[in-house]
Amino acid sequence: MAAVPPSSAAGGPEPPPPPLQYSLLLQHLVGEQRRPRAWDPAALGGIPSPPKSEEQKMVERAMESCAFKAALACVGGFVLGGAFGVFTAGIDTNVGFDPKDPYRTPTAKEVLKDMGQRGISYAKNFAIVGAMFSCTECVVESYRGKSDWKNSVISGCITGGAIGFRAGLKAGVIGCGGFAAFSAAIDYYLR
């Protein structure tokens, strides 16, 4: 015996379902009717983290502030600049050079004194540049409300222009362009 299709209330066979339309399916998957899903690591089998305390939230806010970022860049610049200054003074052949007696060998005390002076000088310069760049980048990011490559280019231009402006308008413009290009290259390389 052959199977008989069930009859509808009107007495005739039911019409077949409409064919699946991929355009409607795509609207639900990637189109305007797509419902965003909340990303919950616990639902994916991750380890759920407990809610943060007020102290943790306060520490996070302090560490994400512009003042903390500028202070951190200042300290990092000081350390890096000091190391760079000591290194360059150590390989410089003109340390302790006396034009009256060009064949005299400098003493260890003279070499160490010059290394310390150059290290401090470089450390102060690197600290100032690091703090200026970090602070202006944080302020630009807060103002724009976005975190992208444009922030570092804008803050690089501001920092380079401010440093170069002490030598005149032309030096300020060149400093702005050079520092912005360097910031863009570093940002491109790191992202």
PDB file of C-alpha atoms in Angstrom:
ATOM      1  CA  MET A   1       0.000   0.000   0.000  1.00  0.00           C
ATOM      2  CA  ALA A   2       1.186   3.479  -0.815  1.00  0.00           C
ATOM      3  CA  ALA A   3       1.219   6.157   1.832  1.00  0.00           C
ATOM      4  CA  VAL A   4      -1.502   8.689   1.417  1.00  0.00           C
ATOM      5  CA  PRO A   5      -0.614  12.305   2.191  1.00  0.00           C
ATOM      6  CA  PRO A   6      -2.706  13.802   4.975  1.00  0.00           C
ATOM      7  CA  SER A   7      -5.502  15.937   3.746  1.00  0.00           C
ATOM      8  CA  SER A   8      -6.094  19.484   4.884  1.00  0.00           C
ATOM      9  CA  ALA A   9      -9.254  20.721   6.506  1.00  0.00           C
ATOM     10  CA  ALA A  10     -10.620  21.659   3.099  1.00  0.00           C
ATOM     11  CA  GLY A  11     -10.275  18.110   1.989  1.00  0.00           C
ATOM     12  CA  GLY A  12      -7.337  18.537  -0.436  1.00  0.00           C
ATOM     13  CA  PRO A  13      -3.607  17.889  -0.006  1.00  0.00           C
ATOM     14  CA  GLU A  14      -1.497  20.592   1.730  1.00  0.00           C
ATOM     15  CA  PRO A  15       0.613  22.784  -0.523  1.00  0.00           C
ATOM     16  CA  PRO A  16       4.397  22.113  -0.344  1.00  0.00           C
ATOM     17  CA  PRO A  17       6.456  24.542   1.804  1.00  0.00           C
ATOM     18  CA  PRO A  18       8.048  27.445  -0.092  1.00  0.00           C
ATOM     19  CA  PRO A  19      11.634  26.788  -1.184  1.00  0.00           C
ATOM     20  CA  LEU A  20      14.407  28.066   1.109  1.00  0.00           C
ATOM     21  CA  GLN A  21      15.534  31.488   0.008  1.00  0.00           C
ATOM     22  CA  TYR A  22      19.206  32.088   0.671  1.00  0.00           C
ATOM     23  CA  SER A  23      18.776  35.834   0.661  1.00  0.00           C
ATOM     24  CA  LEU A  24      16.421  35.601   3.654  1.00  0.00           C
ATOM     25  CA  LEU A  25      18.832  33.275   5.407  1.00  0.00           C
ATOM     26  CA  LEU A  26      21.719  35.667   4.788  1.00  0.00           C
ATOM     27  CA  GLN A  27      19.689  38.556   6.209  1.00  0.00           C
ATOM     28  CA  HIS A  28      19.491  36.666   9.510  1.00  0.00           C
ATOM     29  CA  LEU A  29      23.144  35.596   9.458  1.00  0.00           C
ATOM     30  CA  VAL A  30      24.967  38.746   8.296  1.00  0.00           C
ATOM     31  CA  GLY A  31      22.331  41.291   7.315  1.00  0.00           C
ATOM     32  CA  GLU A  32      20.237  43.849   9.148  1.00  0.00           C
ATOM     33  CA  GLN A  33      18.174  41.221  10.970  1.00  0.00           C
ATOM     34  CA  ARG A  34      21.246  39.692  12.604  1.00  0.00           C
ATOM     35  CA  ARG A  35      21.087  39.715  16.378  1.00  0.00           C
ATOM     36  CA  PRO A  36      24.445  40.369  18.058  1.00  0.00           C
ATOM     37  CA  ARG A  37      25.511  37.808  20.576  1.00  0.00           C
ATOM     38  CA  ALA A  38      27.039  38.816  23.865  1.00  0.00           C
ATOM     39  CA  TRP A  39      30.516  37.351  24.168  1.00  0.00           C
ATOM     40  CA  ASP A  40      30.608  35.370  27.362  1.00  0.00           C
ATOM     41  CA  PRO A  41      33.752  33.311  27.968  1.00  0.00           C
ATOM     42  CA  ALA A  42      31.936  31.229  30.571  1.00  0.00           C
ATOM     43  CA  ALA A  43      29.474  30.041  27.917  1.00  0.00           C
ATOM     44  CA  LEU A  44      32.402  28.942  25.742  1.00  0.00           C
ATOM     45  CA  GLY A  45      33.929  26.874  28.512  1.00  0.00           C
ATOM     46  CA  GLY A  46      36.271  29.565  29.860  1.00  0.00           C
ATOM     47  CA  ILE A  47      36.963  30.274  33.474  1.00  0.00           C
ATOM     48  CA  PRO A  48      34.500  32.842  34.785  1.00  0.00           C
ATOM     49  CA  SER A  49      36.105  35.766  36.563  1.00  0.00           C
ATOM     50  CA  PRO A  50      34.601  37.166  39.734  1.00  0.00           C
ATOM     51  CA  PRO A  51      33.233  40.704  39.642  1.00  0.00           C
ATOM     52  CA  LYS A  52      35.821  43.394  40.311  1.00  0.00           C
ATOM     53  CA  SER A  53      35.921  45.136  43.630  1.00  0.00           C
ATOM     54  CA  GLU A  54      35.814  48.899  43.973  1.00  0.00           C
ATOM     55  CA  GLU A  55      39.532  48.982  44.790  1.00  0.00           C
ATOM     56  CA  GLN A  56      40.347  47.070  41.583  1.00  0.00           C
ATOM     57  CA  LYS A  57      38.204  49.429  39.542  1.00  0.00           C
ATOM     58  CA  MET A  58      39.882  52.433  41.161  1.00  0.00           C
ATOM     59  CA  VAL A  59      43.368  51.057  40.389  1.00  0.00           C
ATOM     60  CA  GLU A  60      42.355  50.379  36.767  1.00  0.00           C
ATOM     61  CA  ARG A  61      41.049  53.929  36.387  1.00  0.00           C
ATOM     62  CA  ALA A  62      44.264  55.326  37.854  1.00  0.00           C
ATOM     63  CA  MET A  63      46.452  53.212  35.559  1.00  0.00           C
ATOM     64  CA  GLU A  64      44.473  54.244  32.480  1.00  0.00           C
ATOM     65  CA  SER A  65      44.668  57.954  33.312  1.00  0.00           C
ATOM     66  CA  CYS A  66      46.738  60.333  31.219  1.00  0.00           C
ATOM     67  CA  ALA A  67      48.825  61.370  34.233  1.00  0.00           C
ATOM     68  CA  PHE A  68      49.894  57.790  34.973  1.00  0.00           C
ATOM     69  CA  LYS A  69      50.701  57.087  31.314  1.00  0.00           C
ATOM     70  CA  ALA A  70      52.778  60.278  31.094  1.00  0.00           C
ATOM     71  CA  ALA A  71      54.629  59.470  34.332  1.00  0.00           C
ATOM     72  CA  LEU A  72      55.343  55.930  33.143  1.00  0.00           C
ATOM     73  CA  ALA A  73      56.668  57.208  29.806  1.00  0.00           C
ATOM     74  CA  CYS A  74      58.775  59.797  31.662  1.00  0.00           C
ATOM     75  CA  VAL A  75      60.398  57.163  33.873  1.00  0.00           C
ATOM     76  CA  GLY A  76      60.891  54.783  30.945  1.00  0.00           C
ATOM     77  CA  GLY A  77      62.404  57.563  28.848  1.00  0.00           C
ATOM     78  CA  PHE A  78      64.725  58.538  31.685  1.00  0.00           C
ATOM     79  CA  VAL A  79      66.020  54.974  32.046  1.00  0.00           C
ATOM     80  CA  LEU A  80      66.367  54.407  28.303  1.00  0.00           C
ATOM     81  CA  GLY A  81      67.990  57.799  27.735  1.00  0.00           C
ATOM     82  CA  GLY A  82      70.430  57.256  30.581  1.00  0.00           C
ATOM     83  CA  ALA A  83      71.483  53.893  29.184  1.00  0.00           C
ATOM     84  CA  PHE A  84      71.838  55.353  25.696  1.00  0.00           C
ATOM     85  CA  GLY A  85      73.900  58.283  26.989  1.00  0.00           C
ATOM     86  CA  VAL A  86      76.252  56.043  28.950  1.00  0.00           C
ATOM     87  CA  PHE A  87      76.662  53.773  25.923  1.00  0.00           C
ATOM     88  CA  THR A  88      77.420  56.608  23.490  1.00  0.00           C
ATOM     89  CA  ALA A  89      79.868  58.185  25.929  1.00  0.00           C
ATOM     90  CA  GLY A  90      81.615  54.841  26.348  1.00  0.00           C
ATOM     91  CA  ILE A  91      82.293  54.450  22.626  1.00  0.00           C
ATOM     92  CA  ASP A  92      83.076  58.108  21.944  1.00  0.00           C
ATOM     93  CA  THR A  93      86.727  58.613  21.126  1.00  0.00           C
ATOM     94  CA  ASN A  94      86.688  62.304  22.088  1.00  0.00           C
ATOM     95  CA  VAL A  95      86.090  61.688  25.788  1.00  0.00           C
ATOM     96  CA  GLY A  96      88.689  63.604  27.765  1.00  0.00           C
ATOM     97  CA  PHE A  97      90.269  65.005  24.612  1.00  0.00           C
ATOM     98  CA  ASP A  98      92.604  67.906  25.294  1.00  0.00           C
ATOM     99  CA  PRO A  99      93.451  69.995  22.202  1.00  0.00           C
ATOM    100  CA  LYS A 100      96.700  71.196  23.853  1.00  0.00           C
ATOM    101  CA  ASP A 101      97.924  67.616  24.269  1.00  0.00           C
ATOM    102  CA  PRO A 102      96.206  65.389  21.648  1.00  0.00           C
ATOM    103  CA  TYR A 103      98.272  62.287  22.532  1.00  0.00           C
ATOM    104  CA  ARG A 104      97.294  62.241  26.215  1.00  0.00           C
ATOM    105  CA  THR A 105      95.177  59.262  27.284  1.00  0.00           C
ATOM    106  CA  PRO A 106      92.130  60.225  29.391  1.00  0.00           C
ATOM    107  CA  THR A 107      91.960  58.863  32.919  1.00  0.00           C
ATOM    108  CA  ALA A 108      89.213  56.523  34.066  1.00  0.00           C
ATOM    109  CA  LYS A 109      87.849  59.275  36.305  1.00  0.00           C
ATOM    110  CA  GLU A 110      87.454  61.632  33.315  1.00  0.00           C
ATOM    111  CA  VAL A 111      85.760  58.922  31.237  1.00  0.00           C
ATOM    112  CA  LEU A 112      83.333  58.003  34.033  1.00  0.00           C
ATOM    113  CA  LYS A 113      82.565  61.667  34.707  1.00  0.00           C
ATOM    114  CA  ASP A 114      81.747  62.258  31.033  1.00  0.00           C
ATOM    115  CA  MET A 115      79.648  59.072  30.900  1.00  0.00           C
ATOM    116  CA  GLY A 116      77.637  60.243  33.909  1.00  0.00           C
ATOM    117  CA  GLN A 117      77.129  63.754  32.516  1.00  0.00           C
ATOM    118  CA  ARG A 118      76.075  62.494  29.105  1.00  0.00           C
ATOM    119  CA  GLY A 119      73.841  59.813  30.644  1.00  0.00           C
ATOM    120  CA  ILE A 120      71.991  62.403  32.753  1.00  0.00           C
ATOM    121  CA  SER A 121      71.662  64.771  29.802  1.00  0.00           C
ATOM    122  CA  TYR A 122      70.218  62.096  27.506  1.00  0.00           C
ATOM    123  CA  ALA A 123      67.994  60.779  30.311  1.00  0.00           C
ATOM    124  CA  LYS A 124      66.400  64.197  30.868  1.00  0.00           C
ATOM    125  CA  ASN A 125      65.801  64.722  27.145  1.00  0.00           C
ATOM    126  CA  PHE A 126      64.285  61.270  26.605  1.00  0.00           C
ATOM    127  CA  ALA A 127      62.106  61.681  29.707  1.00  0.00           C
ATOM    128  CA  ILE A 128      60.710  65.005  28.478  1.00  0.00           C
ATOM    129  CA  VAL A 129      60.007  63.686  24.980  1.00  0.00           C
ATOM    130  CA  GLY A 130      58.410  60.508  26.344  1.00  0.00           C
ATOM    131  CA  ALA A 131      56.165  62.393  28.763  1.00  0.00           C
ATOM    132  CA  MET A 132      55.131  64.949  26.122  1.00  0.00           C
ATOM    133  CA  PHE A 133      54.303  62.314  23.524  1.00  0.00           C
ATOM    134  CA  SER A 134      52.446  60.034  25.919  1.00  0.00           C
ATOM    135  CA  CYS A 135      50.439  62.863  27.455  1.00  0.00           C
ATOM    136  CA  THR A 136      49.447  64.381  24.112  1.00  0.00           C
ATOM    137  CA  GLU A 137      48.537  60.955  22.704  1.00  0.00           C
ATOM    138  CA  CYS A 138      46.313  60.254  25.709  1.00  0.00           C
ATOM    139  CA  VAL A 139      44.632  63.668  25.453  1.00  0.00           C
ATOM    140  CA  VAL A 140      44.079  63.269  21.686  1.00  0.00           C
ATOM    141  CA  GLU A 141      42.673  59.765  22.202  1.00  0.00           C
ATOM    142  CA  SER A 142      40.331  61.023  24.933  1.00  0.00           C
ATOM    143  CA  TYR A 143      39.199  63.932  22.756  1.00  0.00           C
ATOM    144  CA  ARG A 144      38.630  61.840  19.618  1.00  0.00           C
ATOM    145  CA  GLY A 145      37.125  58.870  21.456  1.00  0.00           C
ATOM    146  CA  LYS A 146      38.986  56.450  19.170  1.00  0.00           C
ATOM    147  CA  SER A 147      42.134  54.383  19.505  1.00  0.00           C
ATOM    148  CA  ASP A 148      43.759  54.232  16.085  1.00  0.00           C
ATOM    149  CA  TRP A 149      46.921  55.232  14.212  1.00  0.00           C
ATOM    150  CA  LYS A 150      45.785  58.832  13.768  1.00  0.00           C
ATOM    151  CA  ASN A 151      46.236  59.535  17.488  1.00  0.00           C
ATOM    152  CA  SER A 152      49.952  58.782  17.404  1.00  0.00           C
ATOM    153  CA  VAL A 153      50.453  60.812  14.217  1.00  0.00           C
ATOM    154  CA  ILE A 154      48.637  63.827  15.661  1.00  0.00           C
ATOM    155  CA  SER A 155      50.466  63.611  18.980  1.00  0.00           C
ATOM    156  CA  GLY A 156      53.772  63.088  17.165  1.00  0.00           C
ATOM    157  CA  CYS A 157      53.156  66.250  15.175  1.00  0.00           C
ATOM    158  CA  ILE A 158      52.275  68.198  18.328  1.00  0.00           C
ATOM    159  CA  THR A 159      55.314  66.893  20.223  1.00  0.00           C
ATOM    160  CA  GLY A 160      57.769  67.373  17.361  1.00  0.00           C
ATOM    161  CA  GLY A 161      56.378  70.804  16.603  1.00  0.00           C
ATOM    162  CA  ALA A 162      56.628  71.906  20.228  1.00  0.00           C
ATOM    163  CA  ILE A 163      60.212  70.698  20.510  1.00  0.00           C
ATOM    164  CA  GLY A 164      61.254  72.168  17.167  1.00  0.00           C
ATOM    165  CA  PHE A 165      59.407  75.448  17.676  1.00  0.00           C
ATOM    166  CA  ARG A 166      62.054  76.553  20.181  1.00  0.00           C
ATOM    167  CA  ALA A 167      64.409  76.959  17.206  1.00  0.00           C
ATOM    168  CA  GLY A 168      61.875  78.788  15.042  1.00  0.00           C
ATOM    169  CA  LEU A 169      58.813  78.252  12.897  1.00  0.00           C
ATOM    170  CA  LYS A 170      60.584  76.329  10.139  1.00  0.00           C
ATOM    171  CA  ALA A 171      62.187  73.955  12.655  1.00  0.00           C
ATOM    172  CA  GLY A 172      58.772  73.489  14.301  1.00  0.00           C
ATOM    173  CA  VAL A 173      57.169  72.503  10.997  1.00  0.00           C
ATOM    174  CA  ILE A 174      60.034  70.119  10.178  1.00  0.00           C
ATOM    175  CA  GLY A 175      59.849  68.662  13.694  1.00  0.00           C
ATOM    176  CA  CYS A 176      56.102  68.197  13.353  1.00  0.00           C
ATOM    177  CA  GLY A 177      56.436  66.365  10.049  1.00  0.00           C
ATOM    178  CA  GLY A 178      59.398  64.265  11.090  1.00  0.00           C
ATOM    179  CA  PHE A 179      57.989  63.196  14.425  1.00  0.00           C
ATOM    180  CA  ALA A 180      54.578  62.464  12.860  1.00  0.00           C
ATOM    181  CA  ALA A 181      56.167  60.316  10.137  1.00  0.00           C
ATOM    182  CA  PHE A 182      58.263  58.460  12.708  1.00  0.00           C
ATOM    183  CA  SER A 183      55.178  57.898  14.888  1.00  0.00           C
ATOM    184  CA  ALA A 184      53.219  56.588  11.899  1.00  0.00           C
ATOM    185  CA  ALA A 185      56.023  54.193  10.976  1.00  0.00           C
ATOM    186  CA  ILE A 186      56.328  52.868  14.527  1.00  0.00           C
ATOM    187  CA  ASP A 187      52.556  52.544  14.868  1.00  0.00           C
ATOM    188  CA  TYR A 188      52.355  50.701  11.520  1.00  0.00           C
ATOM    189  CA  TYR A 189      55.126  48.347  12.587  1.00  0.00           C
ATOM    190  CA  LEU A 190      53.623  47.606  16.028  1.00  0.00           C
ATOM    191  CA  ARG A 191      50.006  47.154  14.954  1.00  0.00           C
TER     192      ARG A 191
END
